[in-house]
CSV table of C-alpha atoms in Angstrom, one decimal:
chain,number,residue,atom,x,y,z
A,1,UNK,CA,-70.2,9.3,-41.0
A,2,UNK,CA,-73.5,10.3,-41.8
A,3,UNK,CA,-75.4,12.8,-39.5
A,4,UNK,CA,-79.1,12.8,-38.8
A,5,UNK,CA,-80.9,15.8,-37.6
A,6,UNK,CA,-82.6,14.1,-35.0
A,7,UNK,CA,-78.7,13.2,-33.3
A,8,UNK,CA,-79.0,17.3,-32.2
A,9,UNK,CA,-82.3,16.4,-30.2
A,10,UNK,CA,-80.4,14.6,-28.1
A,11,UNK,CA,-80.3,16.1,-24.7
A,12,UNK,CA,-76.4,16.6,-23.5
A,13,UNK,CA,-77.3,17.7,-19.7
A,14,UNK,CA,-74.9,17.7,-17.0
A,15,UNK,CA,-76.4,17.5,-13.4
A,16,UNK,CA,-74.0,20.4,-11.2
A,17,UNK,CA,-74.1,19.4,-7.7
A,18,UNK,CA,-74.2,22.8,-5.8
A,19,UNK,CA,-73.1,23.0,-2.0
A,20,UNK,CA,-75.7,24.5,0.0
A,21,UNK,CA,-74.8,26.9,3.0
A,22,UNK,CA,-74.3,24.9,5.9
A,23,UNK,CA,-77.5,25.1,8.1
A,24,UNK,CA,-77.1,25.5,11.9
A,25,UNK,CA,-76.6,22.2,13.4
A,26,UNK,CA,-79.6,22.1,16.0
A,27,UNK,CA,-77.6,20.6,18.7
A,28,UNK,CA,-75.0,23.2,18.9
A,29,UNK,CA,-77.6,25.4,20.6
A,30,UNK,CA,-77.3,23.8,23.7
A,31,UNK,CA,-73.9,25.4,24.0
A,32,UNK,CA,-75.4,28.6,24.7
A,33,UNK,CA,-78.4,27.2,27.2
A,34,UNK,CA,-78.1,27.6,31.1
A,35,UNK,CA,-80.0,25.0,32.8
A,36,UNK,CA,-82.6,25.5,35.6
A,37,UNK,CA,-81.3,25.5,39.1
A,38,UNK,CA,-82.9,22.5,40.8
A,39,UNK,CA,-82.2,21.8,44.6
A,40,UNK,CA,-82.4,18.0,44.2
A,41,UNK,CA,-78.6,16.6,43.9
A,42,UNK,CA,-79.9,13.4,42.2
A,43,UNK,CA,-81.7,15.6,39.6
A,44,UNK,CA,-78.6,18.0,39.3
A,45,UNK,CA,-76.7,15.1,38.4
A,46,UNK,CA,-79.3,13.6,35.9
A,47,UNK,CA,-79.6,16.8,34.2
A,48,UNK,CA,-75.9,17.5,34.3
A,49,UNK,CA,-75.4,13.9,32.5
A,50,UNK,CA,-77.7,15.1,29.7
A,51,UNK,CA,-75.8,18.3,29.3
A,52,UNK,CA,-72.5,17.0,29.0
A,53,UNK,CA,-74.1,14.5,26.6
A,54,UNK,CA,-75.6,16.8,24.5
A,55,UNK,CA,-72.3,18.7,24.2
A,56,UNK,CA,-70.6,15.9,23.1
A,57,UNK,CA,-73.1,15.5,20.5
A,58,UNK,CA,-73.1,19.0,19.3
A,59,UNK,CA,-69.1,18.8,19.3
A,60,UNK,CA,-69.3,15.8,16.9
A,61,UNK,CA,-71.9,17.5,14.6
A,62,UNK,CA,-69.8,20.6,14.3
A,63,UNK,CA,-66.7,18.4,13.5
A,64,UNK,CA,-68.9,16.8,10.7
A,65,UNK,CA,-70.0,19.9,9.4
A,66,UNK,CA,-66.5,21.5,9.3
A,67,UNK,CA,-64.7,18.6,8.1
A,68,UNK,CA,-62.7,19.9,4.5
A,69,UNK,CA,-62.1,18.1,1.5
A,70,UNK,CA,-58.8,16.3,1.1
A,71,UNK,CA,-58.4,18.0,-2.6
A,72,UNK,CA,-60.5,21.1,-3.7
A,73,UNK,CA,-60.6,20.7,-7.8
A,74,UNK,CA,-61.1,24.4,-9.5
A,75,UNK,CA,-62.7,24.2,-13.0
A,76,UNK,CA,-64.6,26.3,-15.4
A,77,UNK,CA,-68.4,25.0,-15.3
A,78,UNK,CA,-68.9,24.1,-18.9
A,79,UNK,CA,-70.2,20.5,-19.6
A,80,UNK,CA,-66.4,19.6,-21.2
A,81,UNK,CA,-64.5,21.3,-18.3
A,82,UNK,CA,-66.7,19.3,-15.6
A,83,UNK,CA,-66.1,16.1,-17.8
A,84,UNK,CA,-62.3,16.9,-17.5
A,85,UNK,CA,-62.6,17.5,-13.8
A,86,UNK,CA,-64.5,14.6,-13.5
A,87,UNK,CA,-61.9,12.3,-15.3
A,88,UNK,CA,-59.1,14.2,-12.7
A,89,UNK,CA,-61.1,12.8,-9.6
A,90,UNK,CA,-61.9,9.3,-11.1
A,91,UNK,CA,-58.0,9.1,-11.7
A,92,UNK,CA,-57.1,10.1,-8.5
A,93,UNK,CA,-59.4,8.0,-6.7
A,94,UNK,CA,-58.0,5.1,-8.8
A,95,UNK,CA,-54.5,5.8,-7.7
A,96,UNK,CA,-55.5,6.8,-3.9
A,97,UNK,CA,-58.0,4.9,-1.9
A,98,UNK,CA,-58.3,7.4,0.9
A,99,UNK,CA,-59.8,10.0,-1.9
A,100,UNK,CA,-62.8,7.2,-2.6
A,101,UNK,CA,-64.4,8.7,0.8
A,102,UNK,CA,-67.3,10.6,0.5
A,103,UNK,CA,-66.3,14.4,0.3
A,104,UNK,CA,-62.4,13.6,0.0
A,105,UNK,CA,-62.7,15.5,-3.3
A,106,UNK,CA,-64.7,18.4,-4.0
A,107,UNK,CA,-65.2,20.2,-7.3
A,108,UNK,CA,-65.3,24.1,-7.4
A,109,UNK,CA,-66.9,25.6,-10.2
A,110,UNK,CA,-65.1,28.8,-10.8
A,111,UNK,CA,-66.7,31.3,-13.6
A,112,UNK,CA,-64.2,32.7,-15.7
A,113,UNK,CA,-64.4,36.4,-17.7
A,114,UNK,CA,-64.1,34.1,-20.8
A,115,UNK,CA,-67.4,32.5,-19.8
A,116,UNK,CA,-69.1,35.9,-18.9
A,117,UNK,CA,-68.3,37.5,-22.1
A,118,UNK,CA,-69.5,35.8,-25.4
A,119,UNK,CA,-70.4,38.6,-27.3
A,120,UNK,CA,-67.1,39.8,-28.6
A,121,UNK,CA,-63.9,37.8,-30.1
A,122,UNK,CA,-61.4,36.8,-27.6
A,123,UNK,CA,-59.1,38.7,-29.1
A,124,UNK,CA,-60.6,41.8,-28.5
A,125,UNK,CA,-61.4,40.9,-24.8
A,126,UNK,CA,-57.7,40.1,-23.6
A,127,UNK,CA,-57.5,36.5,-25.0
A,128,UNK,CA,-57.3,33.1,-23.9
A,129,UNK,CA,-55.9,34.0,-20.5
A,130,UNK,CA,-59.4,34.9,-19.6
A,131,UNK,CA,-60.3,31.4,-19.3
A,132,UNK,CA,-57.8,30.7,-16.5
A,133,UNK,CA,-57.2,34.1,-14.5
A,134,UNK,CA,-60.1,33.6,-12.1
A,135,UNK,CA,-59.0,30.0,-11.4
A,136,UNK,CA,-55.3,30.6,-10.7
A,137,UNK,CA,-56.4,33.4,-8.5
A,138,UNK,CA,-58.4,30.9,-6.4
A,139,UNK,CA,-55.5,28.5,-6.5
A,140,UNK,CA,-52.8,31.4,-5.3
A,141,UNK,CA,-55.2,32.3,-2.6
A,142,UNK,CA,-55.9,29.1,-1.0
A,143,UNK,CA,-59.5,28.4,-2.3
A,144,UNK,CA,-59.1,25.6,-4.0
A,145,UNK,CA,-56.0,23.3,-4.1
A,146,UNK,CA,-55.5,21.8,-7.7
A,147,UNK,CA,-56.6,23.5,-11.0
A,148,UNK,CA,-57.7,21.7,-14.0
A,149,UNK,CA,-57.3,23.2,-17.3
A,150,UNK,CA,-57.8,22.5,-21.2
A,151,UNK,CA,-53.9,23.0,-22.0
A,152,UNK,CA,-54.6,24.9,-25.1
A,153,UNK,CA,-56.2,27.6,-22.8
A,154,UNK,CA,-53.0,28.2,-20.6
A,155,UNK,CA,-50.7,31.0,-21.6
A,156,UNK,CA,-47.4,30.2,-22.0
A,157,UNK,CA,-46.4,31.9,-18.7
A,158,UNK,CA,-47.7,30.5,-15.4
A,159,UNK,CA,-48.5,32.7,-12.6
A,160,UNK,CA,-46.2,33.5,-9.6
A,161,UNK,CA,-46.5,31.0,-6.9
A,162,UNK,CA,-47.9,28.0,-9.3
A,163,UNK,CA,-46.7,25.3,-10.9
A,164,UNK,CA,-48.3,22.7,-14.0
A,165,UNK,CA,-46.5,19.4,-13.2
A,166,UNK,CA,-48.9,17.3,-14.7
A,167,UNK,CA,-50.7,16.3,-18.0
A,168,UNK,CA,-53.2,13.3,-18.3
A,169,UNK,CA,-53.0,11.1,-21.2
A,170,UNK,CA,-53.4,13.1,-24.3
A,171,UNK,CA,-56.6,12.7,-26.6
A,172,UNK,CA,-57.0,12.8,-30.1
A,173,UNK,CA,-55.5,16.1,-31.2
A,174,UNK,CA,-57.4,16.3,-34.9
A,175,UNK,CA,-60.5,18.3,-35.7
A,176,UNK,CA,-63.8,17.5,-36.3
A,177,UNK,CA,-65.8,18.8,-39.2
A,178,UNK,CA,-69.8,19.1,-38.1
A,179,UNK,CA,-72.5,19.9,-40.6
A,180,UNK,CA,-75.8,19.0,-41.8
A,181,UNK,CA,-75.7,18.7,-45.4
A,182,UNK,CA,-72.1,17.6,-46.1
A,183,UNK,CA,-69.3,15.4,-45.1
A,184,UNK,CA,-66.4,17.5,-45.4
A,185,UNK,CA,-65.0,21.0,-46.2
A,186,UNK,CA,-64.5,20.1,-49.8
A,187,UNK,CA,-68.2,19.3,-50.3
A,188,UNK,CA,-69.5,22.4,-49.1
A,189,UNK,CA,-70.8,25.1,-52.1
A,190,UNK,CA,-68.9,27.9,-52.6
A,191,UNK,CA,-70.0,30.9,-50.3
A,192,UNK,CA,-70.6,28.3,-47.3
A,193,UNK,CA,-70.0,30.1,-43.8
A,194,UNK,CA,-68.2,27.7,-41.3
A,195,UNK,CA,-68.3,29.3,-37.5
A,196,UNK,CA,-65.2,29.2,-35.5
A,197,UNK,CA,-63.8,31.2,-32.9
A,198,UNK,CA,-60.3,30.4,-33.9
A,199,UNK,CA,-57.9,32.2,-36.2
A,200,UNK,CA,-56.3,28.9,-36.3
A,201,UNK,CA,-59.1,27.2,-38.1
A,202,UNK,CA,-60.1,30.2,-40.2
A,203,UNK,CA,-56.6,30.8,-41.8
A,204,UNK,CA,-56.3,27.1,-42.8
A,205,UNK,CA,-59.7,26.7,-44.0
A,206,UNK,CA,-59.6,29.7,-46.2
A,207,UNK,CA,-56.1,29.0,-47.5
A,208,UNK,CA,-57.2,25.5,-48.4
A,209,UNK,CA,-60.7,26.5,-49.6
A,210,UNK,CA,-61.0,30.1,-50.3
A,211,UNK,CA,-64.3,30.1,-51.8
A,212,UNK,CA,-66.0,29.7,-48.3
A,213,UNK,CA,-66.5,32.0,-45.7
A,214,UNK,CA,-65.7,32.0,-42.1
A,215,UNK,CA,-67.9,33.7,-39.2
A,216,UNK,CA,-65.2,34.0,-36.4
A,217,UNK,CA,-67.3,35.1,-33.3
A,218,UNK,CA,-68.5,31.5,-33.1
A,219,UNK,CA,-68.4,31.3,-29.6
A,220,UNK,CA,-70.0,29.3,-26.8
A,221,UNK,CA,-69.6,25.5,-25.5
A,222,UNK,CA,-70.2,22.6,-27.6
A,223,UNK,CA,-73.3,22.3,-27.1
A,224,UNK,CA,-74.3,26.1,-27.7
A,225,UNK,CA,-72.2,26.0,-30.9
A,226,UNK,CA,-74.3,22.9,-32.3
A,227,UNK,CA,-77.5,24.6,-31.5
A,228,UNK,CA,-76.1,27.6,-33.6
A,229,UNK,CA,-75.4,25.0,-36.2
A,230,UNK,CA,-79.0,23.4,-36.3
A,231,UNK,CA,-80.5,26.9,-36.0
A,232,UNK,CA,-79.0,27.6,-39.3
A,233,UNK,CA,-76.7,30.3,-38.2
A,234,UNK,CA,-73.8,28.7,-40.1
A,235,UNK,CA,-73.1,25.7,-42.5
A,236,UNK,CA,-70.5,24.0,-40.6
A,237,UNK,CA,-68.2,24.1,-37.8
A,238,UNK,CA,-64.8,22.7,-36.4
A,239,UNK,CA,-64.5,21.3,-33.0
A,240,UNK,CA,-61.8,19.4,-31.2
A,241,UNK,CA,-62.3,15.7,-31.6
A,242,UNK,CA,-61.0,15.5,-28.2
A,243,UNK,CA,-63.9,17.5,-26.3
A,244,UNK,CA,-66.4,15.4,-28.4
A,245,UNK,CA,-64.9,12.1,-27.1
A,246,UNK,CA,-65.0,13.2,-23.6
A,247,UNK,CA,-68.3,14.5,-23.9
A,248,UNK,CA,-69.6,11.2,-25.7
A,249,UNK,CA,-70.9,13.3,-28.5
A,250,UNK,CA,-69.0,12.0,-31.7
A,251,UNK,CA,-72.2,11.0,-33.0
A,252,UNK,CA,-72.3,15.0,-34.4
A,253,UNK,CA,-69.3,14.1,-36.4
A,254,UNK,CA,-69.5,14.2,-40.1
A,255,UNK,CA,-65.7,13.5,-40.7
A,256,UNK,CA,-62.2,14.1,-39.2
A,257,UNK,CA,-59.8,16.0,-40.3
A,258,UNK,CA,-56.3,15.0,-41.1
A,259,UNK,CA,-53.2,16.6,-39.7
A,260,UNK,CA,-52.4,17.6,-43.5
A,261,UNK,CA,-55.6,19.4,-43.6
A,262,UNK,CA,-55.8,21.2,-40.4
A,263,UNK,CA,-52.9,21.4,-37.9
A,264,UNK,CA,-54.3,21.2,-34.3
A,265,UNK,CA,-53.8,24.0,-31.9
A,266,UNK,CA,-50.6,24.0,-29.7
A,267,UNK,CA,-51.9,21.6,-26.9
A,268,UNK,CA,-54.9,20.3,-28.3
A,269,UNK,CA,-56.5,17.5,-26.7
A,270,UNK,CA,-54.3,18.0,-23.0
A,271,UNK,CA,-55.6,18.5,-19.8
A,272,UNK,CA,-53.0,20.5,-17.7
A,273,UNK,CA,-53.3,20.2,-13.9
A,274,UNK,CA,-51.8,22.8,-11.7
A,275,UNK,CA,-51.1,23.6,-8.1
A,276,UNK,CA,-49.2,25.9,-6.0
A,277,UNK,CA,-45.4,25.7,-5.7
A,278,UNK,CA,-45.2,25.2,-2.0
A,279,UNK,CA,-47.8,22.4,-1.6
A,280,UNK,CA,-45.8,19.1,-1.7
A,281,UNK,CA,-48.9,17.1,-0.7
A,282,UNK,CA,-50.6,18.3,-3.6
A,283,UNK,CA,-47.5,18.0,-6.1
A,284,UNK,CA,-47.3,14.3,-5.0
A,285,UNK,CA,-51.0,13.5,-6.0
A,286,UNK,CA,-50.6,15.1,-9.5
A,287,UNK,CA,-47.0,12.8,-9.8
A,288,UNK,CA,-48.9,10.0,-9.7
A,289,UNK,CA,-51.6,11.0,-12.8
A,290,UNK,CA,-48.7,12.6,-14.9
A,291,UNK,CA,-48.2,11.1,-18.5
A,292,UNK,CA,-44.6,11.9,-19.1
A,293,UNK,CA,-45.0,11.5,-22.7
A,294,UNK,CA,-47.7,14.2,-23.3
A,295,UNK,CA,-45.9,16.3,-20.9
A,296,UNK,CA,-42.7,16.5,-23.2
A,297,UNK,CA,-44.9,17.0,-26.2
A,298,UNK,CA,-47.2,19.7,-24.8
A,299,UNK,CA,-43.5,21.6,-23.6
A,300,UNK,CA,-42.3,21.2,-27.1
A,301,UNK,CA,-45.2,22.8,-28.4
A,302,UNK,CA,-45.6,25.5,-26.1
A,303,UNK,CA,-41.8,26.8,-26.5
A,304,UNK,CA,-42.7,26.9,-30.0
A,305,UNK,CA,-45.9,29.1,-29.4
A,306,UNK,CA,-43.8,31.4,-26.9
A,307,UNK,CA,-41.0,32.0,-29.3
A,308,UNK,CA,-43.6,33.5,-31.6
A,309,UNK,CA,-45.0,35.4,-28.7
A,310,UNK,CA,-48.4,33.6,-29.7
A,311,UNK,CA,-52.1,35.3,-28.9
A,312,UNK,CA,-55.6,35.2,-30.1
A,313,UNK,CA,-54.6,37.5,-33.0
A,314,UNK,CA,-51.9,35.0,-34.4
A,315,UNK,CA,-53.0,32.2,-36.3
A,316,UNK,CA,-50.5,29.7,-34.8
A,317,UNK,CA,-50.5,25.5,-34.9
A,318,UNK,CA,-48.0,22.9,-33.5
A,319,UNK,CA,-47.9,19.3,-32.9
A,320,UNK,CA,-45.4,17.0,-31.5
A,321,UNK,CA,-45.4,13.4,-31.2
A,322,UNK,CA,-43.4,10.2,-30.7
A,323,UNK,CA,-42.5,8.7,-34.3
A,324,UNK,CA,-42.0,4.8,-35.0
A,325,UNK,CA,-38.5,4.9,-34.0
A,326,UNK,CA,-39.1,6.8,-30.4
A,327,UNK,CA,-38.2,10.0,-31.5
A,328,UNK,CA,-39.8,13.3,-31.6
A,329,UNK,CA,-41.3,14.7,-34.5
A,330,UNK,CA,-42.5,18.1,-34.6
A,331,UNK,CA,-44.8,20.3,-36.9
A,332,UNK,CA,-45.2,23.9,-36.5
A,333,UNK,CA,-47.4,26.7,-38.5
A,334,UNK,CA,-47.9,30.3,-38.5
A,335,UNK,CA,-50.4,32.2,-40.9
A,336,UNK,CA,-51.5,35.0,-41.8
A,337,UNK,CA,-55.3,35.7,-40.4
A,338,UNK,CA,-57.0,35.6,-43.9
A,339,UNK,CA,-55.0,32.5,-45.0
A,340,UNK,CA,-53.4,34.0,-47.7
A,341,UNK,CA,-49.8,33.4,-46.7
A,342,UNK,CA,-49.3,30.0,-44.8
A,343,UNK,CA,-45.8,29.3,-43.3
A,344,UNK,CA,-44.8,25.9,-42.0
A,345,UNK,CA,-41.9,23.8,-40.9
A,346,UNK,CA,-40.7,20.7,-39.0
A,347,UNK,CA,-38.3,19.1,-36.6
A,348,UNK,CA,-37.1,15.6,-35.7
A,349,UNK,CA,-34.8,14.6,-32.8
A,350,UNK,CA,-34.6,12.9,-29.6
A,351,UNK,CA,-37.8,12.2,-27.3
A,352,UNK,CA,-36.1,14.2,-24.4
A,353,UNK,CA,-37.2,17.4,-22.5
A,354,UNK,CA,-34.4,19.8,-23.2
A,355,UNK,CA,-34.1,18.6,-26.7
A,356,UNK,CA,-37.9,19.2,-27.4
A,357,UNK,CA,-38.1,22.4,-26.0
A,358,UNK,CA,-35.2,23.6,-28.4
A,359,UNK,CA,-36.8,22.1,-31.2
A,360,UNK,CA,-40.0,24.1,-30.6
A,361,UNK,CA,-37.9,27.0,-30.1
A,362,UNK,CA,-35.7,26.8,-33.1
A,363,UNK,CA,-39.0,26.0,-35.4
A,364,UNK,CA,-40.3,29.0,-33.7
A,365,UNK,CA,-37.2,31.1,-34.8
A,366,UNK,CA,-36.9,30.0,-38.2
A,367,UNK,CA,-40.8,30.7,-38.8
A,368,UNK,CA,-40.4,34.3,-37.3
A,369,UNK,CA,-37.4,34.9,-39.8
A,370,UNK,CA,-39.6,33.6,-42.8
A,371,UNK,CA,-42.7,35.5,-41.5
A,372,UNK,CA,-40.7,38.9,-41.4
A,373,UNK,CA,-41.9,42.4,-39.7
A,374,UNK,CA,-45.6,43.1,-39.8
A,375,UNK,CA,-46.4,39.8,-40.6
A,376,UNK,CA,-49.3,39.3,-38.2
A,377,UNK,CA,-50.5,42.8,-38.5
A,378,UNK,CA,-49.0,43.8,-35.1
């Protein structure tokens, strides 16, 4: 697919509706007024009726102002995160007519530490959990009812009092190559700089194309990274195809990398939705959205990641999918950060939760054994 420079001049704007502070309801003020004393019984009766009428109107107005949403969705504020929240809202409304009423679903934007600190690599400031911590806290504290996450940002452990029972249908898991001058990594001249914040991508790029260089603190949302690319800070970058599809920005893609060229991050392309452990109502809503095939694949991959004790300092990739025979086929990879060593393994077995989790763990144990002590520089 050819890329034209003009495609980067398109405006990709997301309008964020911010809730304004509730303004006082004028009719409420009647509650605090005392009416003048008038001796005429007929006038007293008339004024009393008016006063009561005002009180009724005030109560109705207060009720309208204080009515809360049935579901409050917590999300990061990036265009991609909002697209995922809107997708969740649309799916909920399609399944549950009562959620189509105005105000029934409210989207609450929560700025995370990972969004605030962009000048340092994630590994130096605490890892991927920085994209979920504040949202998890809002969920636990009852400020939101459900939390929508990119599953590849979710740590392998979940905070107490929360569960993640729902994965939406998975998008394309592959990575996309974005460049103004070349159609693939193989076409980049020696010395070209590829921007990425992912050690997984960095290690696989350098393993296959050691003549290239990698700028590893290439952070920011999709729009920011494309802007940096256009500004000449790097020659090319890699982005998750799933995110570009959800943002309707696939016109920026020069080519799509095969799974053999670039194995994806664990849970890439999957959206996860969490709720509190004691919230049966939300759990019921989420059960209606869950895509079980995706949930099981993500569980397999996360078992692999957890076994390897993966972090942002550890180049790890993993992908589980249903094959033509209906079985689970899993591929896993670990690498040294500089790409000089890459270890891979695979598993095949029944597409059943317990079997798939066991496959992920077994694959992780095998690679730990092969890697040996000190492989990741821990």
